[in-house]
Tab-separated table of C-alpha atoms in Angstrom:
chain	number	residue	atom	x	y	z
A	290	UNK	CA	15.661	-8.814	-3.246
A	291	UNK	CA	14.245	-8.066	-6.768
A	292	UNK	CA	15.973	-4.671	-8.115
A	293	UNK	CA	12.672	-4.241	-10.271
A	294	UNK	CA	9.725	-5.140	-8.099
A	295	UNK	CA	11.868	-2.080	-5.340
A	296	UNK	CA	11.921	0.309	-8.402
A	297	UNK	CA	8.257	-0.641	-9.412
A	298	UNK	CA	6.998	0.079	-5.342
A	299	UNK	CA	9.021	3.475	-5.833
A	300	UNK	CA	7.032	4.098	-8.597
A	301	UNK	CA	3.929	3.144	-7.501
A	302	UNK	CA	4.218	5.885	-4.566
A	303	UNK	CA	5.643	8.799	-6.963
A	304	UNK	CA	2.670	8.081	-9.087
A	305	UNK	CA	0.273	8.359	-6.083
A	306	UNK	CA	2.072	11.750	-4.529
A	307	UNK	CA	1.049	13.465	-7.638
A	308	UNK	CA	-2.433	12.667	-7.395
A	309	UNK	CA	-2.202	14.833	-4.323
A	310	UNK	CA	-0.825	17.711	-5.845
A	311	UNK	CA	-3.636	18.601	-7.566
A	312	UNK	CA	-4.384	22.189	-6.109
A	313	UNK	CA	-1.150	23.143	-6.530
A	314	UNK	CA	-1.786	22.428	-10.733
A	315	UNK	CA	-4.966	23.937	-10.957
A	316	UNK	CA	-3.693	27.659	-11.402
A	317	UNK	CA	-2.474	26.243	-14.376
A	318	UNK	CA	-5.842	24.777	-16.017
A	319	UNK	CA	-4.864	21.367	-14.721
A	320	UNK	CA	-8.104	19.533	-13.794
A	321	UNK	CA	-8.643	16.833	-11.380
A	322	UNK	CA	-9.303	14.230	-13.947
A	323	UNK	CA	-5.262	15.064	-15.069
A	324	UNK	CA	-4.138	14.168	-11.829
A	325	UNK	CA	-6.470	11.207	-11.046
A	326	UNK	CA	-4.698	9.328	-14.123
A	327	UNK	CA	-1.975	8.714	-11.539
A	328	UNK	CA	-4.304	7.162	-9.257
A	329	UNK	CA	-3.460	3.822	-10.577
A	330	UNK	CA	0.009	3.860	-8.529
A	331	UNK	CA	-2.619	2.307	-6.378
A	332	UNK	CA	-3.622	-1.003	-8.391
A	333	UNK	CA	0.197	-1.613	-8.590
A	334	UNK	CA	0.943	-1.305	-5.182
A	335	UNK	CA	-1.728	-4.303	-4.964
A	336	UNK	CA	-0.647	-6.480	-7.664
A	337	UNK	CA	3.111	-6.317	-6.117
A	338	UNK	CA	1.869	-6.968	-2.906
A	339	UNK	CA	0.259	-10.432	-4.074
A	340	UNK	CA	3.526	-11.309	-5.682
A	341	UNK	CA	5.406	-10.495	-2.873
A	342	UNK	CA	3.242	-12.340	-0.361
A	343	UNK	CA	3.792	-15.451	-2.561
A	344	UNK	CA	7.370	-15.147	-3.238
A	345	UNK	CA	8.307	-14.374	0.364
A	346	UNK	CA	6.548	-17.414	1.713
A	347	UNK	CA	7.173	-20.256	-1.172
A	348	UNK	CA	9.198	-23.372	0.169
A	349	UNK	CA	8.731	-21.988	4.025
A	350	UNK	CA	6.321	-23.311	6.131
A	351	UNK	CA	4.770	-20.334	8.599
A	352	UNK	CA	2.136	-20.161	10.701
A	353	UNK	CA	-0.674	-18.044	9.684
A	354	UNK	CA	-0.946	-16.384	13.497
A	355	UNK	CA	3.219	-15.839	12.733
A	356	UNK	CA	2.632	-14.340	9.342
A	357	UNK	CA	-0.463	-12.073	10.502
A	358	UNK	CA	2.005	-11.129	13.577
A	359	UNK	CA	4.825	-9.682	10.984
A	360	UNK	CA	2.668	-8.579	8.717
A	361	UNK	CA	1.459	-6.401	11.381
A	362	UNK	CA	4.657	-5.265	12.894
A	363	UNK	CA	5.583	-4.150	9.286
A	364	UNK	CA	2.305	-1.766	8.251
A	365	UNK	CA	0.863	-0.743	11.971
A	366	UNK	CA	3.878	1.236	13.566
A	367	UNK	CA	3.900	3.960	11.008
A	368	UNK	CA	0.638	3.874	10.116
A	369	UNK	CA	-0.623	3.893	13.904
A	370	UNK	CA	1.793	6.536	14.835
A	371	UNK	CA	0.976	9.152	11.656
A	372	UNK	CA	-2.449	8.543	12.500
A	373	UNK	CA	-2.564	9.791	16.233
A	374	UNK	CA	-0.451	12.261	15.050
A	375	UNK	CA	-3.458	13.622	12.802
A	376	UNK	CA	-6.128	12.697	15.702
A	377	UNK	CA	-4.391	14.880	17.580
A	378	UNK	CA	-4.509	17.990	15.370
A	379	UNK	CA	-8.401	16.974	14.512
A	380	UNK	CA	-8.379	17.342	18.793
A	381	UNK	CA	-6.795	20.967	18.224
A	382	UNK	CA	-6.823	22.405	15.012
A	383	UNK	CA	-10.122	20.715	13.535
A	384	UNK	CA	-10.521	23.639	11.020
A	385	UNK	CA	-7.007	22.456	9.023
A	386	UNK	CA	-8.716	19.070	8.097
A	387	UNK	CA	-11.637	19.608	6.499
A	388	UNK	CA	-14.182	16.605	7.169
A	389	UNK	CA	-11.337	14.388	9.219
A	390	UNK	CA	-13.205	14.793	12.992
A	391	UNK	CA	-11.654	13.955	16.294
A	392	UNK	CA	-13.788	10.709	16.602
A	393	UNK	CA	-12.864	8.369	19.207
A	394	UNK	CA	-14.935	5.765	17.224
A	395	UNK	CA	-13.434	6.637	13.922
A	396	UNK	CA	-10.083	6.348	15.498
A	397	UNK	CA	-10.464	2.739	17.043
A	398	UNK	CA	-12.028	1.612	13.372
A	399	UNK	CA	-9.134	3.217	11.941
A	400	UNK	CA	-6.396	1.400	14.195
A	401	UNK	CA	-8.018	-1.814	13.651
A	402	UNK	CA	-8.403	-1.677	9.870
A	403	UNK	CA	-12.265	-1.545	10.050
A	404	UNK	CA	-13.463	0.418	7.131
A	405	UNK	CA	-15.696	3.022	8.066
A	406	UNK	CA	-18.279	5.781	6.290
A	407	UNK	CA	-17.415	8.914	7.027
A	408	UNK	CA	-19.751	12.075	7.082
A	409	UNK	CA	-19.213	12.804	3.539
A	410	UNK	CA	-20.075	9.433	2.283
A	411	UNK	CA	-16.494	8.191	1.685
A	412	UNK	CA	-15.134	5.226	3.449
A	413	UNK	CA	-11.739	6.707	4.535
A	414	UNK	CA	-9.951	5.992	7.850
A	415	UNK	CA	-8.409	9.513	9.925
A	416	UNK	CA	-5.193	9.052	7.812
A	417	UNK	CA	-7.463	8.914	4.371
A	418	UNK	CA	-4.744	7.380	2.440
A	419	UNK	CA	-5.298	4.386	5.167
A	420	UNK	CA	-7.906	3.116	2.862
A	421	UNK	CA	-5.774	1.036	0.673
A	422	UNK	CA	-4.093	-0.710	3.563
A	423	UNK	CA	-7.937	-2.137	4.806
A	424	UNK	CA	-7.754	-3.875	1.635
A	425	UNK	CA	-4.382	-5.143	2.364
A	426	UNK	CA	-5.003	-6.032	5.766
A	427	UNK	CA	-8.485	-7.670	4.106
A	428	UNK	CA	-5.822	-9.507	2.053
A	429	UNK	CA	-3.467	-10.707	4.260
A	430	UNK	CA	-6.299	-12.759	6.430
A	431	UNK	CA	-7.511	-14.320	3.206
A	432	UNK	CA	-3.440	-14.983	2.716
A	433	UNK	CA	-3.080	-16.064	6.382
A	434	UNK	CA	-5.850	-18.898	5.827
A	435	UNK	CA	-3.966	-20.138	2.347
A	436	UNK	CA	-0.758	-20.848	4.496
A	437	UNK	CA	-2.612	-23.682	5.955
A	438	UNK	CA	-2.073	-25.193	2.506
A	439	UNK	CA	1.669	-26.104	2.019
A	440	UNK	CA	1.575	-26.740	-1.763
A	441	UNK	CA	2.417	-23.437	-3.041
A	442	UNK	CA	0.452	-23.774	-6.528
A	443	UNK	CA	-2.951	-25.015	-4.089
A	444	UNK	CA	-2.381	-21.747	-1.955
A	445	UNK	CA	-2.783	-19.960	-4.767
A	446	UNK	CA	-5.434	-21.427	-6.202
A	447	UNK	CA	-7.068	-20.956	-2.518
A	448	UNK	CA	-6.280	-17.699	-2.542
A	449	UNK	CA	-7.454	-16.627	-5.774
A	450	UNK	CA	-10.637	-18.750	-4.872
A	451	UNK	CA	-11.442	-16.918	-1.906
A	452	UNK	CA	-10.627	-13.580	-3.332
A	453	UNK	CA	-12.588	-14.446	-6.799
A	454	UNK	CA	-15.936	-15.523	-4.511
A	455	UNK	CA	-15.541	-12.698	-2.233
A	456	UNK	CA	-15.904	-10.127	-5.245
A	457	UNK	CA	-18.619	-12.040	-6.738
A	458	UNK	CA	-20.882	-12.214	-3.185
A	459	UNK	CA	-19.966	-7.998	-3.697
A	460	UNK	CA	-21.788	-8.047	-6.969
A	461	UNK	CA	-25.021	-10.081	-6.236
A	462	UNK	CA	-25.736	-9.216	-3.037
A	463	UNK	CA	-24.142	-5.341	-2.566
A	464	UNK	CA	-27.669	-3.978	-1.809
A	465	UNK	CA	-27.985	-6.508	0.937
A	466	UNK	CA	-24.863	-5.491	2.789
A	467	UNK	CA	-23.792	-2.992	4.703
A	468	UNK	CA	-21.104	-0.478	3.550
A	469	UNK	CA	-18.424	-1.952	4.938
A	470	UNK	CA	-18.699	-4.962	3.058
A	471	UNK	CA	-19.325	-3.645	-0.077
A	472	UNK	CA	-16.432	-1.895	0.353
A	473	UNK	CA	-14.502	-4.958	1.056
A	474	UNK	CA	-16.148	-6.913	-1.689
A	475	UNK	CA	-14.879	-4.589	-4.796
A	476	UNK	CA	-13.171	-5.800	-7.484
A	477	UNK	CA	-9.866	-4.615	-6.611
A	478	UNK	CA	-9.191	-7.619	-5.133
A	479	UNK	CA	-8.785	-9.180	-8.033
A	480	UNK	CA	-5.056	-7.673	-8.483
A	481	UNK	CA	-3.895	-9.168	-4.968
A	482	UNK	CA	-5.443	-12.297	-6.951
A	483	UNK	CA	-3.179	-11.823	-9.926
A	484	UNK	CA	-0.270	-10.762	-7.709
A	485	UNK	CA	-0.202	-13.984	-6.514
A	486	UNK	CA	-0.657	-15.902	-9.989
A	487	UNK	CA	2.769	-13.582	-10.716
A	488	UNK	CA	4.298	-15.107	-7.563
A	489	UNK	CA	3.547	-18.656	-8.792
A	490	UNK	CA	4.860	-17.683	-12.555
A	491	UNK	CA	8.145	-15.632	-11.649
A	492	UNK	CA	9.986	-18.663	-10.845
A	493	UNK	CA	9.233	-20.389	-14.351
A	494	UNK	CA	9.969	-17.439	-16.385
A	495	UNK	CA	12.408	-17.722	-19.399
A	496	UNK	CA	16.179	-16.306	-18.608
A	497	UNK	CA	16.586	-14.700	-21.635
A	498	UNK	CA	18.323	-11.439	-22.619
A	499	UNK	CA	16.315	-10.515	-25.335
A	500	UNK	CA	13.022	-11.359	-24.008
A	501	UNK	CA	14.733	-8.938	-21.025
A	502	UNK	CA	14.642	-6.288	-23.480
A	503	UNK	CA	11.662	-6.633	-25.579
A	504	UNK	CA	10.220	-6.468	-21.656
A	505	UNK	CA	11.518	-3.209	-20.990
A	506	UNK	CA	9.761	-1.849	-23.854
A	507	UNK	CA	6.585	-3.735	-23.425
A	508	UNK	CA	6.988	-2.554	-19.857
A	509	UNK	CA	7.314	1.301	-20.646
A	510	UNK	CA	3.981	0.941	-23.249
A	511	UNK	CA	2.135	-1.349	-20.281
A	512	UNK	CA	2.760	1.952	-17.939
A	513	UNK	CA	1.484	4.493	-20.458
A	514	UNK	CA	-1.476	2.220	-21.181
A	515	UNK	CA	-2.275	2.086	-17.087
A	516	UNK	CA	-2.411	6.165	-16.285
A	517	UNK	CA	-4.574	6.080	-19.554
A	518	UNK	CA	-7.130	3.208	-17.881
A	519	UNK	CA	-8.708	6.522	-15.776
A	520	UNK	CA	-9.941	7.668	-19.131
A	521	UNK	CA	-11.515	4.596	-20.431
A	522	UNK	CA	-15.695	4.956	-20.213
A	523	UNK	CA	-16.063	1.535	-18.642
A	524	UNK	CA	-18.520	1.617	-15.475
A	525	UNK	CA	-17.532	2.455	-12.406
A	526	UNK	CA	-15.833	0.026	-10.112
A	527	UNK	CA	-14.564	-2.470	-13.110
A	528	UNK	CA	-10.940	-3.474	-12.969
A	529	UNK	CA	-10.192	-1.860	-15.809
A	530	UNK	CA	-6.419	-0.890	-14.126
A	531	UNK	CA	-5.762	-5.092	-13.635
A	532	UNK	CA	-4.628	-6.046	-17.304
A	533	UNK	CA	-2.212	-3.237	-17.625
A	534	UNK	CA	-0.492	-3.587	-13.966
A	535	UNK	CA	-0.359	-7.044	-14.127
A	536	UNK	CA	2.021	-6.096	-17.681
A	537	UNK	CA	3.758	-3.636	-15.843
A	538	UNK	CA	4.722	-6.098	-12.905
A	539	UNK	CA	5.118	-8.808	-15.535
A	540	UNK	CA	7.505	-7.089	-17.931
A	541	UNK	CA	9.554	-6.094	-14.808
A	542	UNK	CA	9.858	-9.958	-13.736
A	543	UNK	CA	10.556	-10.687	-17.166
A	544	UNK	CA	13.618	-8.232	-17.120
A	545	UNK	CA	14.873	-8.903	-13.607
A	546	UNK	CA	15.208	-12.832	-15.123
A	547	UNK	CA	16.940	-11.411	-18.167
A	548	UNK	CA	19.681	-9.904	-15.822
A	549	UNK	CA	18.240	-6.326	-16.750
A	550	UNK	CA	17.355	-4.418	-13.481
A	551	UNK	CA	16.895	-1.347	-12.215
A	552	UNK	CA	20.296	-1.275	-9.509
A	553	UNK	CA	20.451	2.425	-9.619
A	554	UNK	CA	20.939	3.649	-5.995
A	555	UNK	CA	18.038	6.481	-5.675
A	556	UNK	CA	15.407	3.732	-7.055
A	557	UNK	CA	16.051	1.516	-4.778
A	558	UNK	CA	16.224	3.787	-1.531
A	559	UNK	CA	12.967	4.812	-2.632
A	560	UNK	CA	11.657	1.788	-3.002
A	561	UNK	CA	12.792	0.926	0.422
A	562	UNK	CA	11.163	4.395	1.541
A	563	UNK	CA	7.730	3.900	-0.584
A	564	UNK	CA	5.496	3.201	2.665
A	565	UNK	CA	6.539	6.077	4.316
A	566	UNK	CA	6.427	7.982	1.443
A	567	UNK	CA	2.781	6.923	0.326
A	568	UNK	CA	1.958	7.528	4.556
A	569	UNK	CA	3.691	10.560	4.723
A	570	UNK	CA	3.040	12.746	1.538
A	571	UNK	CA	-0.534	14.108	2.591
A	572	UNK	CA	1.168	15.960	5.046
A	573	UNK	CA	3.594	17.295	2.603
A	574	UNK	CA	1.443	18.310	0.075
A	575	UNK	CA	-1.320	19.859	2.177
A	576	UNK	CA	1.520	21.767	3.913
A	577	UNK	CA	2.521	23.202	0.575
A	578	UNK	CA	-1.040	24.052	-0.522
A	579	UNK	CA	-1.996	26.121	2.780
A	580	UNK	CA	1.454	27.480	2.803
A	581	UNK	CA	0.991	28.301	-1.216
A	582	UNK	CA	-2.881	29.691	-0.353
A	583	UNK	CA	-2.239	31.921	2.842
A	584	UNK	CA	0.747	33.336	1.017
A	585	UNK	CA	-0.533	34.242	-2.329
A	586	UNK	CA	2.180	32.338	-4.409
A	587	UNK	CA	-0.775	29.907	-5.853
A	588	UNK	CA	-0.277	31.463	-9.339
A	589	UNK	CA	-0.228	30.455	-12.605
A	590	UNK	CA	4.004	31.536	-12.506
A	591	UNK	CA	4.658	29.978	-9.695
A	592	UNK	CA	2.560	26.978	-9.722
A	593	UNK	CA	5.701	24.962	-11.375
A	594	UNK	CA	8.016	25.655	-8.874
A	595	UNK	CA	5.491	24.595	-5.584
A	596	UNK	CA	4.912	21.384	-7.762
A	597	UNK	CA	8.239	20.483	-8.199
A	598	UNK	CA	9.112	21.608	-4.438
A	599	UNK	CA	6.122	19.744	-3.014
A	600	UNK	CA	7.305	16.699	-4.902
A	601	UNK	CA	10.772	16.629	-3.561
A	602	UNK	CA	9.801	17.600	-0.495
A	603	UNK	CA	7.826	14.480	-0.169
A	604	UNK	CA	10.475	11.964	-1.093
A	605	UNK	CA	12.927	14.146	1.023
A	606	UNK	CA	10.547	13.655	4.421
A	607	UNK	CA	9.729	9.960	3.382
A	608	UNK	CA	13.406	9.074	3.204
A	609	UNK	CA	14.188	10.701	6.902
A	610	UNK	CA	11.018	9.123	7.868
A	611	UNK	CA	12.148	5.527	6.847
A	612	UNK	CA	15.355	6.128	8.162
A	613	UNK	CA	14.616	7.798	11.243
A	614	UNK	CA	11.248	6.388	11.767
A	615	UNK	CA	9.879	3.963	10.555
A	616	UNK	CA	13.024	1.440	10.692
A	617	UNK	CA	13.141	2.328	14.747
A	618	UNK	CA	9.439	2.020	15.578
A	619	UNK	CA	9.507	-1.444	13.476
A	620	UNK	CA	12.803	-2.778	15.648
A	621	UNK	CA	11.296	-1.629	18.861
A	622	UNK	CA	8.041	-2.961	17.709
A	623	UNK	CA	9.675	-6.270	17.242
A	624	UNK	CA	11.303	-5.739	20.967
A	625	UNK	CA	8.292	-5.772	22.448
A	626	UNK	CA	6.879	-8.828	20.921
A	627	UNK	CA	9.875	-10.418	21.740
A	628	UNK	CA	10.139	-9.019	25.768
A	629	UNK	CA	5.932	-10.647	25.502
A	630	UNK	CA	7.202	-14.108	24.481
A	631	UNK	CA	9.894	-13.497	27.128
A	632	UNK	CA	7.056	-13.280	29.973
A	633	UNK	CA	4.347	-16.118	28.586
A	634	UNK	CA	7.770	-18.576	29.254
A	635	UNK	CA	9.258	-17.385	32.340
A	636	UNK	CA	8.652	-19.095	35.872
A	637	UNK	CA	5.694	-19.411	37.051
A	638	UNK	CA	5.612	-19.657	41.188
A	639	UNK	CA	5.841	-23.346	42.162
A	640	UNK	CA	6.129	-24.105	38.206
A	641	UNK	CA	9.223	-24.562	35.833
A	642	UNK	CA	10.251	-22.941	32.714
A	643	UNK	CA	8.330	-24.628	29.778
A	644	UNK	CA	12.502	-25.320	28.462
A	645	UNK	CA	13.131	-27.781	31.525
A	646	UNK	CA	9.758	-29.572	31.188
């Protein structure tokens, strides 16, 4: 367990909540380019998931089918679950979700991870925050084939390879493909790419206390410099978010090697929690906006207060939902994979366990 990269996943969810509580700030002139600036909570979501993926899997040997299996059992329970969950209100209350449409087609593409285009040009899944975890699920196959190489340096170079020539097939032949590849083909990947080249570094970091501190510093500016990226006129669909993250992430390893983490309780709960928190705030928020619009309180005095309550509403419901949830779907998840391996090696008639052979 790193203290820092659990308080950095925290943060990467907080910072994505409040790009959802954008109607909630507009009675007070807050535009949606002010909330988009916390967008990025995105990018570092996918940088830590790179470093994660190689630091949970250096010096073990693992299957990629095993890794794809777990990888699975950790994002699809939720995800799947919150998902029909929202299929079935499209089924019954279609006029609560805007363009989200009780497609059967748009439901199997979403439970598979298949990007998809929906009607208003956007390549969402039902759950629209879902979107991120086709890239991650994009990811972890590109991952899955670097485990074949056991040097942990050459998977990363393979990785980083693969992930490199997949974004540059996006840029020279994107008006050749079809939409879902060009939405798989984005630069974004690059920051699983450096997540990993993070994995490979952490371990050869220096242990110092002072570098620990000048990285908490360094770390704080990084941040500030990453919600500013939104701003910068580059074109669209450049990485501008990568450099900054990757600082972020970095200053936080630095710091955790220093012996200065971030223990405090709440963080790391949260941290623990930020799936379900990133799955579960839509419903949150939008609860707070229709409850804000049918009631009248979406007013420049009150706007403060349904901010601040939408917010800790949404870590309040996340935490439950870990807790009470998510944790339980995962372990019965795991149950059932297990009772599955139970039945390919029982008995068959006239045959013996595969033990006794």
């Amino acid at each position: 367990m790193l203290f820092n990269i659990q308080a950095l996943r925290a943060l990467a969810a907080l910072l994505v909540v409040v790009v959802h509580l954008e109607a909630l700030g507009r009675p007070l002139g807050l535009g949606k380019g002010v909330f988009d600036l916390f967008a990025v909570g995105v990018d570092l979501f996918f940088v830590i998931s790179g470093f994660i993926m190689i630091h949970a899997t250096s010096g073990r040997a693992i299957s990629p089918g095993r890794f794809m299996l777990d990888r699975l059992l950790r994002i699809a329970p939720l995800y799947w679950t919150l998902t029909f969950c929202l299929f079935a209100v499209a089924l019954i209350r279609p006029a609560l979700l805007g363009t989200t449409q009780a497609d059967w087609g748009a439901l199997l593409r979403s439970l598979l991870f298949i990007p998809y285009e929906r009607v208003d040009g956007t390549m969402r899944p039902i759950l629209f925050v879902g979107w991120s975890l086709n890239f991650e699920m994009a990811f972890y196959l590109v991952f899955a084939v670097g485990l074949t190489v056991r040097d942990t340096g050459r998977r990363v170079l393979c990785g980083v390879g693969m992930l490199g020539f997949a974004v540059l097939l996006g840029a020279l032949l994107r008006q050749a493909m079809r939409p879902e590849l060009q939405f798989l083909t984005q630069p974004i990947l690059l920051e699983f790419a450096a997540g990993m080249v993070l994995g490979w570094v952490y371990p050869r970091l220096p242990v110092s206390r002072s570098m620990a501190r000048f990285a908490t510093f360094s770390g704080v500016v990084a941040l500030v410099v990453l919600i500013w990226t939104a701003q910068w006129p580059f074109p669209e669909g450049w990485p501008v978010s990568l450099v900054p993250a990757c600082a972020v992430m970095l200053a936080a390893l630095v710091a955790e090697r220093g012996g200065l983490s971030i223990t405090w309780r709440p963080a790391q709960m949260l941290g623990a929690a930020s799936y379900a928190l990133y799955l579960t705030h839509p419903f949150v928020t939008q609860a707070w906006i229709l409850a804000a619009k049918h009631s009248g309180l979406l007013l420049p005095a009150f706007a403060p207060f349904l901010i601040v309550g939408a917010f800790a509403s949404a870590i309040l419901v996340a935490v439950m939902t870990h807790r009470w949830v998510e944790l339980s779907l995962g372990r019965n998840a795991r149950r059932w994979v297990d009772r599955l391996k139970a039945l390919r090696n029982r008995v068959p008639i006239g045959g013996q366990p595969e033990t006794a052979r």
